[in-house]
Amino acid sequence: MIVIDWGLAKEIIDQDSPGAEDLDQSWLASASPVATLAGHILGTPAYMAPEQATGRVDLIGPVTDVYGLAAILYEVLSGQPPFSGQSALEVLQNVKNAAPVPPSSIVPGVPAALEQICLQGLTKEQSDRPASADAIGRAVRDWVSDLAERRQAEDERDRFFALSLDLLAIFDQSGRFRQISPAWERSLGYRREQLASRPLTEYVPDSDRATVTQQLSDAARRQIPSNFESRVYGVDGRQRWMSWNITPIAKEHCLYVVGRDITELKLSQQLFQGVRQSAPDAMVMINPQGQIVMVNHQMERVFGYIESEMLGQQVELLVPEEHREQHPAHVAEFFAKMAVRPMGSRLALQARRKDGVNFPAEISLSPIQTESGLLVAASVRNVADRIREAPAR
């Protein structure tokens, strides 16, 4: 394409000549708004910079070319010149005084970066424009190059999406689906068109909706990764447990979400919780640092503490004071050897209640490998009654 008339041409005239600053208003009022004007102003009004429209030849220079190039970019983006009117005079008045309507208001979807480049070049103040037409050209080329890189990244993302077993998705910042992986259909039965532009919250139970909404909102607002768990409905109406990881992509104004089905893990945990709570003995789990990470209801009954008073505390809380100093070494030794010790090993052990009363106890120890690391499960049985009832020898 060859551009013949950009409205950039000018006639060098003597500023002292009559009429150099006072244009013939009646002549301009009758001139076409799209025709090239000749005389003291030379060019097409719709593409003229404000300094051209006012006849300020002394101000015309490289930044005038910047304005003209930005005006052409405006028409490329919006399909019309930056300013219009019924006559050349009206167009020139708008060029001098009016702000251009953003191209995206005329054509929705205009890339924000290109619109910014365009509007910066159309500023009235010359000092606010880019320094040269080449600067605008470089900015547009950089945007095109960046777009090509994004397209390549999107192609690579599409291939990764197709292969992943996890539920991958791109959400806009309001939590609506923009892109999903095939795993959504494999795992939950949803086709892409069923999820497109819809919010994730439509597919989770009411009880989880506030959590999902808050997590997505926080990730978009604070631009930091997050992870959480929630249930989600499959197309058949059944609920699945999902572990979600959210990563904001600031450059694309979106959220990258990975969902992993943890339904079987949740069912196993629920089964374990049921067994744990129904066990006749007090049960406590500790980590290698000797901290209590889990207790059952029987622990509250046997030791007199409530759950929150035990979780996170050192297990020595449950040991008689006279043995507390040596006990961490016993914990470390057991974690090093990891041998199962069954209940009733005939060890004369003592435990301590919250009220300070010591009682004789039998304790079984079992190592348990979990996703978070190695733990030791201890079952504690108060054998005071059995000792009292035992016949004297």
CSV table of C-alpha atoms in Angstrom, one decimal:
chain,number,residue,atom,x,y,z
A,1,MET,CA,0.0,0.0,0.0
A,2,ILE,CA,1.3,3.5,-0.9
A,3,VAL,CA,0.0,6.4,1.2
A,4,ILE,CA,-0.1,9.5,-1.0
A,5,ASP,CA,-1.6,12.1,1.3
A,6,TRP,CA,-1.2,11.9,5.1
A,7,GLY,CA,-2.2,15.5,5.7
A,8,LEU,CA,1.4,16.3,6.6
A,9,ALA,CA,2.4,18.6,3.8
A,10,LYS,CA,2.9,22.3,4.6
A,11,GLU,CA,3.7,25.5,2.8
A,12,ILE,CA,6.6,27.5,4.1
A,13,ILE,CA,5.3,31.1,4.3
A,14,ASP,CA,6.3,34.4,5.9
A,15,GLN,CA,4.6,34.7,9.3
A,16,ASP,CA,4.4,38.5,8.7
A,17,SER,CA,2.4,38.1,5.5
A,18,PRO,CA,-1.3,39.1,5.7
A,19,GLY,CA,-3.6,36.4,6.7
A,20,ALA,CA,-1.0,34.0,7.9
A,21,GLU,CA,-2.7,33.6,11.2
A,22,ASP,CA,-6.2,34.7,10.3
A,23,LEU,CA,-7.6,32.1,7.9
A,24,ASP,CA,-10.6,32.8,5.7
A,25,GLN,CA,-13.3,31.3,7.9
A,26,SER,CA,-16.0,31.3,5.1
A,27,TRP,CA,-13.7,29.5,2.8
A,28,LEU,CA,-13.0,26.8,5.3
A,29,ALA,CA,-16.7,26.5,6.2
A,30,SER,CA,-17.5,25.6,2.7
A,31,ALA,CA,-14.5,23.3,2.1
A,32,SER,CA,-15.0,19.5,2.2
A,33,PRO,CA,-13.8,17.9,5.5
A,34,VAL,CA,-11.9,15.2,3.6
A,35,ALA,CA,-10.4,17.3,0.8
A,36,THR,CA,-6.8,18.4,0.8
A,37,LEU,CA,-6.6,22.2,1.5
A,38,ALA,CA,-4.2,24.5,-0.3
A,39,GLY,CA,-2.9,27.9,0.8
A,40,HIS,CA,-1.8,28.8,4.2
A,41,ILE,CA,-2.9,25.4,5.5
A,42,LEU,CA,-2.0,22.4,3.3
A,43,GLY,CA,-3.2,19.0,4.1
A,44,THR,CA,-6.3,16.9,5.0
A,45,PRO,CA,-8.1,18.4,8.0
A,46,ALA,CA,-8.9,15.1,9.7
A,47,TYR,CA,-5.2,14.2,9.8
A,48,MET,CA,-3.8,17.5,10.8
A,49,ALA,CA,-2.0,18.2,14.0
A,50,PRO,CA,-3.3,21.1,16.1
A,51,GLU,CA,-0.3,23.2,15.2
A,52,GLN,CA,-1.2,22.8,11.5
A,53,ALA,CA,-4.9,23.5,12.1
A,54,THR,CA,-3.9,26.9,13.7
A,55,GLY,CA,-1.4,27.7,10.9
A,56,ARG,CA,1.6,27.7,13.3
A,57,VAL,CA,4.2,26.9,10.7
A,58,ASP,CA,6.9,27.7,13.3
A,59,LEU,CA,5.8,24.8,15.4
A,60,ILE,CA,5.6,22.2,12.6
A,61,GLY,CA,8.3,19.6,12.9
A,62,PRO,CA,9.0,15.9,13.6
A,63,VAL,CA,6.3,15.6,16.3
A,64,THR,CA,3.8,16.9,13.7
A,65,ASP,CA,4.6,13.8,11.7
A,66,VAL,CA,4.1,11.8,14.8
A,67,TYR,CA,0.5,13.2,15.1
A,68,GLY,CA,-0.2,12.4,11.4
A,69,LEU,CA,1.0,8.8,11.8
A,70,ALA,CA,-1.0,8.4,15.0
A,71,ALA,CA,-4.1,9.7,13.1
A,72,ILE,CA,-3.6,7.0,10.4
A,73,LEU,CA,-3.2,4.4,13.1
A,74,TYR,CA,-6.5,5.7,14.7
A,75,GLU,CA,-8.3,5.1,11.4
A,76,VAL,CA,-6.7,1.6,11.1
A,77,LEU,CA,-8.1,0.8,14.6
A,78,SER,CA,-11.5,2.4,14.4
A,79,GLY,CA,-12.3,2.7,10.8
A,80,GLN,CA,-12.6,6.5,10.8
A,81,PRO,CA,-10.4,9.5,11.3
A,82,PRO,CA,-9.8,10.8,14.8
A,83,PHE,CA,-12.0,13.9,14.2
A,84,SER,CA,-15.0,14.6,11.9
A,85,GLY,CA,-17.4,17.3,11.1
A,86,GLN,CA,-19.8,18.8,8.5
A,87,SER,CA,-17.1,21.0,7.1
A,88,ALA,CA,-13.4,21.5,7.1
A,89,LEU,CA,-13.8,24.4,9.6
A,90,GLU,CA,-15.7,22.1,12.0
A,91,VAL,CA,-13.0,19.4,11.7
A,92,LEU,CA,-10.2,21.9,12.3
A,93,GLN,CA,-12.0,23.3,15.4
A,94,ASN,CA,-12.3,19.7,16.7
A,95,VAL,CA,-8.6,19.0,16.0
A,96,LYS,CA,-7.7,22.1,18.0
A,97,ASN,CA,-10.1,21.7,20.9
A,98,ALA,CA,-11.7,18.2,21.2
A,99,ALA,CA,-10.2,15.0,22.7
A,100,PRO,CA,-10.3,12.0,20.3
A,101,VAL,CA,-12.8,9.2,21.2
A,102,PRO,CA,-10.8,6.1,22.2
A,103,PRO,CA,-10.9,3.6,19.3
A,104,SER,CA,-12.1,0.9,21.7
A,105,SER,CA,-15.3,2.9,22.2
A,106,ILE,CA,-16.0,2.7,18.5
A,107,VAL,CA,-14.7,-0.9,17.9
A,108,PRO,CA,-14.7,-3.1,21.0
A,109,GLY,CA,-11.7,-5.3,21.4
A,110,VAL,CA,-9.1,-2.9,20.1
A,111,PRO,CA,-5.8,-3.9,21.7
A,112,ALA,CA,-5.2,-1.7,24.7
A,113,ALA,CA,-1.5,-1.3,23.9
A,114,LEU,CA,-2.1,-0.1,20.4
A,115,GLU,CA,-4.8,2.3,21.6
A,116,GLN,CA,-2.4,3.8,24.1
A,117,ILE,CA,0.3,4.3,21.4
A,118,CYS,CA,-2.3,5.9,19.1
A,119,LEU,CA,-3.8,8.3,21.7
A,120,GLN,CA,-0.3,9.3,23.0
A,121,GLY,CA,0.6,10.4,19.4
A,122,LEU,CA,-2.7,12.4,19.2
A,123,THR,CA,-2.1,14.6,22.3
A,124,LYS,CA,-2.5,18.4,21.7
A,125,GLU,CA,0.7,19.2,23.6
A,126,GLN,CA,3.7,18.5,21.4
A,127,SER,CA,5.9,17.7,24.4
A,128,ASP,CA,3.5,14.8,25.3
A,129,ARG,CA,3.9,13.0,22.0
A,130,PRO,CA,6.6,10.4,21.2
A,131,ALA,CA,9.8,12.1,19.9
A,132,SER,CA,9.6,10.8,16.4
A,133,ALA,CA,7.4,8.9,13.9
A,134,ASP,CA,10.1,6.2,14.1
A,135,ALA,CA,9.3,5.8,17.9
A,136,ILE,CA,5.7,5.1,17.1
A,137,GLY,CA,6.8,2.6,14.4
A,138,ARG,CA,9.1,0.8,16.9
A,139,ALA,CA,6.3,0.7,19.4
A,140,VAL,CA,3.9,-0.9,16.9
A,141,ARG,CA,6.6,-3.3,15.8
A,142,ASP,CA,7.3,-4.3,19.4
A,143,TRP,CA,3.6,-4.9,19.9
A,144,VAL,CA,3.4,-7.1,16.8
A,145,SER,CA,6.6,-9.0,17.9
A,146,ASP,CA,5.1,-9.5,21.4
A,147,LEU,CA,1.9,-10.7,19.8
A,148,ALA,CA,3.8,-13.3,17.8
A,149,GLU,CA,5.5,-14.4,21.0
A,150,ARG,CA,2.2,-14.6,22.8
A,151,ARG,CA,0.7,-16.6,19.9
A,152,GLN,CA,3.7,-19.0,20.1
A,153,ALA,CA,3.2,-19.3,23.9
A,154,GLU,CA,-0.5,-19.9,23.4
A,155,ASP,CA,0.2,-22.7,20.9
A,156,GLU,CA,2.6,-24.3,23.3
A,157,ARG,CA,0.1,-23.9,26.1
A,158,ASP,CA,-2.6,-25.5,23.9
A,159,ARG,CA,-0.3,-28.5,23.4
A,160,PHE,CA,0.4,-28.7,27.1
A,161,PHE,CA,-3.3,-28.4,27.9
A,162,ALA,CA,-4.1,-31.3,25.6
A,163,LEU,CA,-1.6,-33.6,27.3
A,164,SER,CA,-2.2,-32.7,30.9
A,165,LEU,CA,-4.1,-35.1,33.2
A,166,ASP,CA,-4.9,-32.2,35.5
A,167,LEU,CA,-7.7,-29.8,35.0
A,168,LEU,CA,-6.0,-26.7,33.4
A,169,ALA,CA,-7.8,-23.5,32.8
A,170,ILE,CA,-7.3,-19.8,32.1
A,171,PHE,CA,-9.8,-17.5,33.9
A,172,ASP,CA,-10.3,-13.8,33.4
A,173,GLN,CA,-9.9,-11.7,36.5
A,174,SER,CA,-13.6,-12.1,37.4
A,175,GLY,CA,-13.2,-15.9,37.5
A,176,ARG,CA,-14.8,-16.7,34.2
A,177,PHE,CA,-13.4,-19.5,31.9
A,178,ARG,CA,-11.4,-18.3,28.9
A,179,GLN,CA,-9.7,-21.6,28.1
A,180,ILE,CA,-9.9,-25.2,29.4
A,181,SER,CA,-8.0,-28.4,28.9
A,182,PRO,CA,-9.5,-31.6,27.6
A,183,ALA,CA,-9.2,-33.1,31.1
A,184,TRP,CA,-12.3,-31.1,32.1
A,185,GLU,CA,-14.4,-33.3,29.8
A,186,ARG,CA,-12.5,-36.5,30.8
A,187,SER,CA,-12.8,-35.9,34.5
A,188,LEU,CA,-16.1,-34.0,34.9
A,189,GLY,CA,-17.8,-34.5,31.5
A,190,TYR,CA,-18.0,-30.8,30.6
A,191,ARG,CA,-17.3,-29.7,27.0
A,192,ARG,CA,-15.6,-26.5,26.3
A,193,GLU,CA,-18.7,-24.7,25.0
A,194,GLN,CA,-20.5,-25.5,28.3
A,195,LEU,CA,-17.9,-23.7,30.4
A,196,ALA,CA,-16.9,-20.9,28.0
A,197,SER,CA,-17.2,-17.4,29.6
A,198,ARG,CA,-19.0,-18.8,32.6
A,199,PRO,CA,-17.8,-18.4,36.2
A,200,LEU,CA,-16.3,-21.4,38.1
A,201,THR,CA,-18.6,-20.6,41.0
A,202,GLU,CA,-21.6,-21.9,39.0
A,203,TYR,CA,-20.1,-25.4,39.2
A,204,VAL,CA,-19.3,-25.6,43.0
A,205,PRO,CA,-21.7,-26.3,45.9
A,206,ASP,CA,-23.2,-23.3,47.7
A,207,SER,CA,-21.2,-24.1,50.8
A,208,ASP,CA,-17.9,-23.7,48.8
A,209,ARG,CA,-18.9,-20.7,46.7
A,210,ALA,CA,-17.7,-18.0,49.1
A,211,THR,CA,-14.3,-19.7,49.4
A,212,VAL,CA,-13.8,-20.0,45.6
A,213,THR,CA,-15.0,-16.4,45.0
A,214,GLN,CA,-12.6,-15.1,47.7
A,215,GLN,CA,-9.6,-17.1,46.5
A,216,LEU,CA,-10.0,-16.0,42.8
A,217,SER,CA,-10.6,-12.4,43.8
A,218,ASP,CA,-7.6,-12.3,46.1
A,219,ALA,CA,-5.3,-13.8,43.4
A,220,ALA,CA,-6.5,-11.3,40.8
A,221,ARG,CA,-6.3,-8.3,43.2
A,222,ARG,CA,-3.1,-9.1,45.0
A,223,GLN,CA,-1.3,-10.8,42.1
A,224,ILE,CA,0.1,-13.6,44.2
A,225,PRO,CA,-0.3,-17.4,43.8
A,226,SER,CA,-2.7,-19.3,46.1
A,227,ASN,CA,-4.0,-22.8,46.6
A,228,PHE,CA,-7.1,-24.1,48.2
A,229,GLU,CA,-9.6,-27.1,48.1
A,230,SER,CA,-13.2,-27.2,47.1
A,231,ARG,CA,-15.8,-29.5,45.7
A,232,VAL,CA,-17.1,-29.2,42.1
A,233,TYR,CA,-20.0,-30.7,40.4
A,234,GLY,CA,-19.5,-33.0,37.4
A,235,VAL,CA,-21.9,-33.0,34.5
A,236,ASP,CA,-23.7,-35.9,36.1
A,237,GLY,CA,-24.4,-33.9,39.3
A,238,ARG,CA,-21.9,-35.9,41.4
A,239,GLN,CA,-19.4,-33.9,43.5
A,240,ARG,CA,-15.6,-34.3,43.2
A,241,TRP,CA,-13.0,-32.8,45.5
A,242,MET,CA,-10.4,-30.6,43.7
A,243,SER,CA,-7.2,-29.1,44.9
A,244,TRP,CA,-6.7,-25.8,43.1
A,245,ASN,CA,-3.5,-23.8,42.4
A,246,ILE,CA,-3.9,-20.3,41.1
A,247,THR,CA,-1.1,-18.3,39.4
A,248,PRO,CA,-1.9,-14.8,38.2
A,249,ILE,CA,-0.5,-13.8,34.8
A,250,ALA,CA,-0.3,-10.1,35.1
A,251,LYS,CA,0.8,-9.5,31.5
A,252,GLU,CA,-2.4,-11.2,30.1
A,253,HIS,CA,-4.7,-9.9,32.9
A,254,CYS,CA,-5.8,-13.5,33.7
A,255,LEU,CA,-5.4,-16.4,36.1
A,256,TYR,CA,-3.8,-19.7,35.4
A,257,VAL,CA,-5.6,-22.4,37.3
A,258,VAL,CA,-4.6,-26.1,37.9
A,259,GLY,CA,-7.1,-28.4,39.4
A,260,ARG,CA,-6.2,-31.9,40.7
A,261,ASP,CA,-8.8,-34.4,41.6
A,262,ILE,CA,-8.3,-35.4,45.2
A,263,THR,CA,-11.6,-37.2,45.7
A,264,GLU,CA,-10.0,-40.6,46.5
A,265,LEU,CA,-7.6,-38.9,49.0
A,266,LYS,CA,-10.5,-37.1,50.7
A,267,LEU,CA,-12.5,-40.4,50.9
A,268,SER,CA,-9.4,-42.1,52.5
A,269,GLN,CA,-9.0,-39.2,54.9
A,270,GLN,CA,-12.7,-39.4,55.9
A,271,LEU,CA,-12.4,-43.1,56.4
A,272,PHE,CA,-9.3,-42.6,58.5
A,273,GLN,CA,-11.0,-39.9,60.5
A,274,GLY,CA,-13.9,-42.2,61.2
A,275,VAL,CA,-11.6,-45.0,62.3
A,276,ARG,CA,-9.5,-42.6,64.4
A,277,GLN,CA,-12.5,-41.1,66.2
A,278,SER,CA,-14.2,-44.5,66.8
A,279,ALA,CA,-11.0,-46.1,68.2
A,280,PRO,CA,-11.4,-47.1,71.9
A,281,ASP,CA,-7.9,-45.9,72.8
A,282,ALA,CA,-6.6,-42.3,72.9
A,283,MET,CA,-4.6,-41.6,69.6
A,284,VAL,CA,-2.0,-38.9,68.9
A,285,MET,CA,0.2,-38.3,66.0
A,286,ILE,CA,3.5,-36.5,66.2
A,287,ASN,CA,6.0,-35.3,63.6
A,288,PRO,CA,9.8,-35.7,63.7
A,289,GLN,CA,10.1,-32.5,65.7
A,290,GLY,CA,8.0,-34.1,68.4
A,291,GLN,CA,5.0,-31.8,67.8
A,292,ILE,CA,1.4,-33.0,68.1
A,293,VAL,CA,-0.3,-32.9,64.7
A,294,MET,CA,-3.4,-34.9,65.3
A,295,VAL,CA,-5.5,-36.2,68.2
A,296,ASN,CA,-8.8,-38.0,68.5
A,297,HIS,CA,-11.7,-37.5,70.9
A,298,GLN,CA,-10.5,-40.1,73.3
A,299,MET,CA,-7.3,-38.0,73.9
A,300,GLU,CA,-9.5,-35.3,75.3
A,301,ARG,CA,-11.3,-37.8,77.6
A,302,VAL,CA,-8.1,-39.5,78.8
A,303,PHE,CA,-5.8,-36.4,79.2
A,304,GLY,CA,-8.4,-33.7,80.0
A,305,TYR,CA,-7.1,-31.3,77.3
A,306,ILE,CA,-9.3,-30.0,74.4
A,307,GLU,CA,-8.0,-30.6,70.9
A,308,SER,CA,-6.8,-27.0,70.4
A,309,GLU,CA,-4.7,-27.2,73.6
A,310,MET,CA,-2.7,-30.1,72.2
A,311,LEU,CA,-2.3,-29.4,68.5
A,312,GLY,CA,1.1,-27.9,67.8
A,313,GLN,CA,2.4,-28.5,71.3
A,314,GLN,CA,5.4,-30.8,72.0
A,315,VAL,CA,4.4,-34.3,73.0
A,316,GLU,CA,6.2,-33.8,76.3
A,317,LEU,CA,3.0,-32.0,77.3
A,318,LEU,CA,1.6,-35.5,77.9
A,319,VAL,CA,4.7,-36.8,79.8
A,320,PRO,CA,5.4,-36.6,83.5
A,321,GLU,CA,7.6,-33.7,84.4
A,322,GLU,CA,10.4,-35.9,85.7
A,323,HIS,CA,10.8,-37.5,82.2
A,324,ARG,CA,10.4,-34.5,80.0
A,325,GLU,CA,14.0,-33.6,79.7
A,326,GLN,CA,15.0,-37.0,78.4
A,327,HIS,CA,11.9,-37.6,76.2
A,328,PRO,CA,13.0,-35.7,73.0
A,329,ALA,CA,15.9,-38.1,72.7
A,330,HIS,CA,13.6,-41.1,72.9
A,331,VAL,CA,11.5,-39.5,70.1
A,332,ALA,CA,14.5,-38.9,67.9
A,333,GLU,CA,15.7,-42.5,68.5
A,334,PHE,CA,12.4,-43.9,67.5
A,335,PHE,CA,12.2,-41.9,64.3
A,336,ALA,CA,15.7,-43.0,63.4
A,337,LYS,CA,14.9,-46.7,63.9
A,338,MET,CA,11.2,-46.7,63.0
A,339,ALA,CA,10.2,-50.1,64.5
A,340,VAL,CA,6.6,-50.8,65.3
A,341,ARG,CA,6.1,-51.2,69.1
A,342,PRO,CA,2.8,-53.0,69.8
A,343,MET,CA,0.5,-52.3,72.7
A,344,GLY,CA,1.2,-54.3,75.9
A,345,SER,CA,5.0,-54.5,75.6
A,346,ARG,CA,5.1,-54.6,79.3
A,347,LEU,CA,7.0,-51.3,79.6
A,348,ALA,CA,6.2,-49.5,82.9
A,349,LEU,CA,5.2,-46.1,81.3
A,350,GLN,CA,3.5,-43.1,82.9
A,351,ALA,CA,1.5,-40.3,81.3
A,352,ARG,CA,0.3,-37.0,82.7
A,353,ARG,CA,-3.1,-35.4,82.6
A,354,LYS,CA,-3.9,-31.7,82.3
A,355,ASP,CA,-4.7,-31.6,86.0
A,356,GLY,CA,-1.2,-32.8,86.9
A,357,VAL,CA,-2.1,-36.3,87.8
A,358,ASN,CA,0.1,-39.1,86.5
A,359,PHE,CA,-1.3,-42.4,85.4
A,360,PRO,CA,0.1,-45.8,84.3
A,361,ALA,CA,-0.2,-46.3,80.5
A,362,GLU,CA,0.4,-48.8,77.8
A,363,ILE,CA,1.5,-47.2,74.5
A,364,SER,CA,1.8,-48.6,71.0
A,365,LEU,CA,3.8,-46.8,68.4
A,366,SER,CA,3.5,-47.1,64.6
A,367,PRO,CA,5.3,-45.1,61.8
A,368,ILE,CA,3.0,-43.7,59.1
A,369,GLN,CA,4.2,-42.3,55.8
A,370,THR,CA,2.0,-39.4,54.7
A,371,GLU,CA,2.2,-36.8,51.8
A,372,SER,CA,3.6,-34.3,54.2
A,373,GLY,CA,6.3,-36.6,55.6
A,374,LEU,CA,6.8,-39.3,58.2
A,375,LEU,CA,4.7,-39.3,61.3
A,376,VAL,CA,4.4,-41.6,64.3
A,377,ALA,CA,1.0,-42.7,65.6
A,378,ALA,CA,0.7,-43.5,69.3
A,379,SER,CA,-2.2,-45.2,70.9
A,380,VAL,CA,-2.4,-44.5,74.7
A,381,ARG,CA,-4.4,-46.7,77.1
A,382,ASN,CA,-4.9,-45.9,80.8
A,383,VAL,CA,-4.3,-49.1,82.7
A,384,ALA,CA,-4.8,-47.8,86.2
A,385,ASP,CA,-8.0,-49.7,86.7
A,386,ARG,CA,-6.4,-52.9,85.4
A,387,ILE,CA,-3.5,-52.6,87.9
A,388,ARG,CA,-5.9,-51.9,90.8
A,389,GLU,CA,-8.0,-55.0,89.9
A,390,ALA,CA,-5.0,-57.3,89.4
A,391,PRO,CA,-4.7,-59.9,92.2
A,392,ALA,CA,-1.9,-59.4,94.6
A,393,ARG,CA,1.0,-61.8,94.4
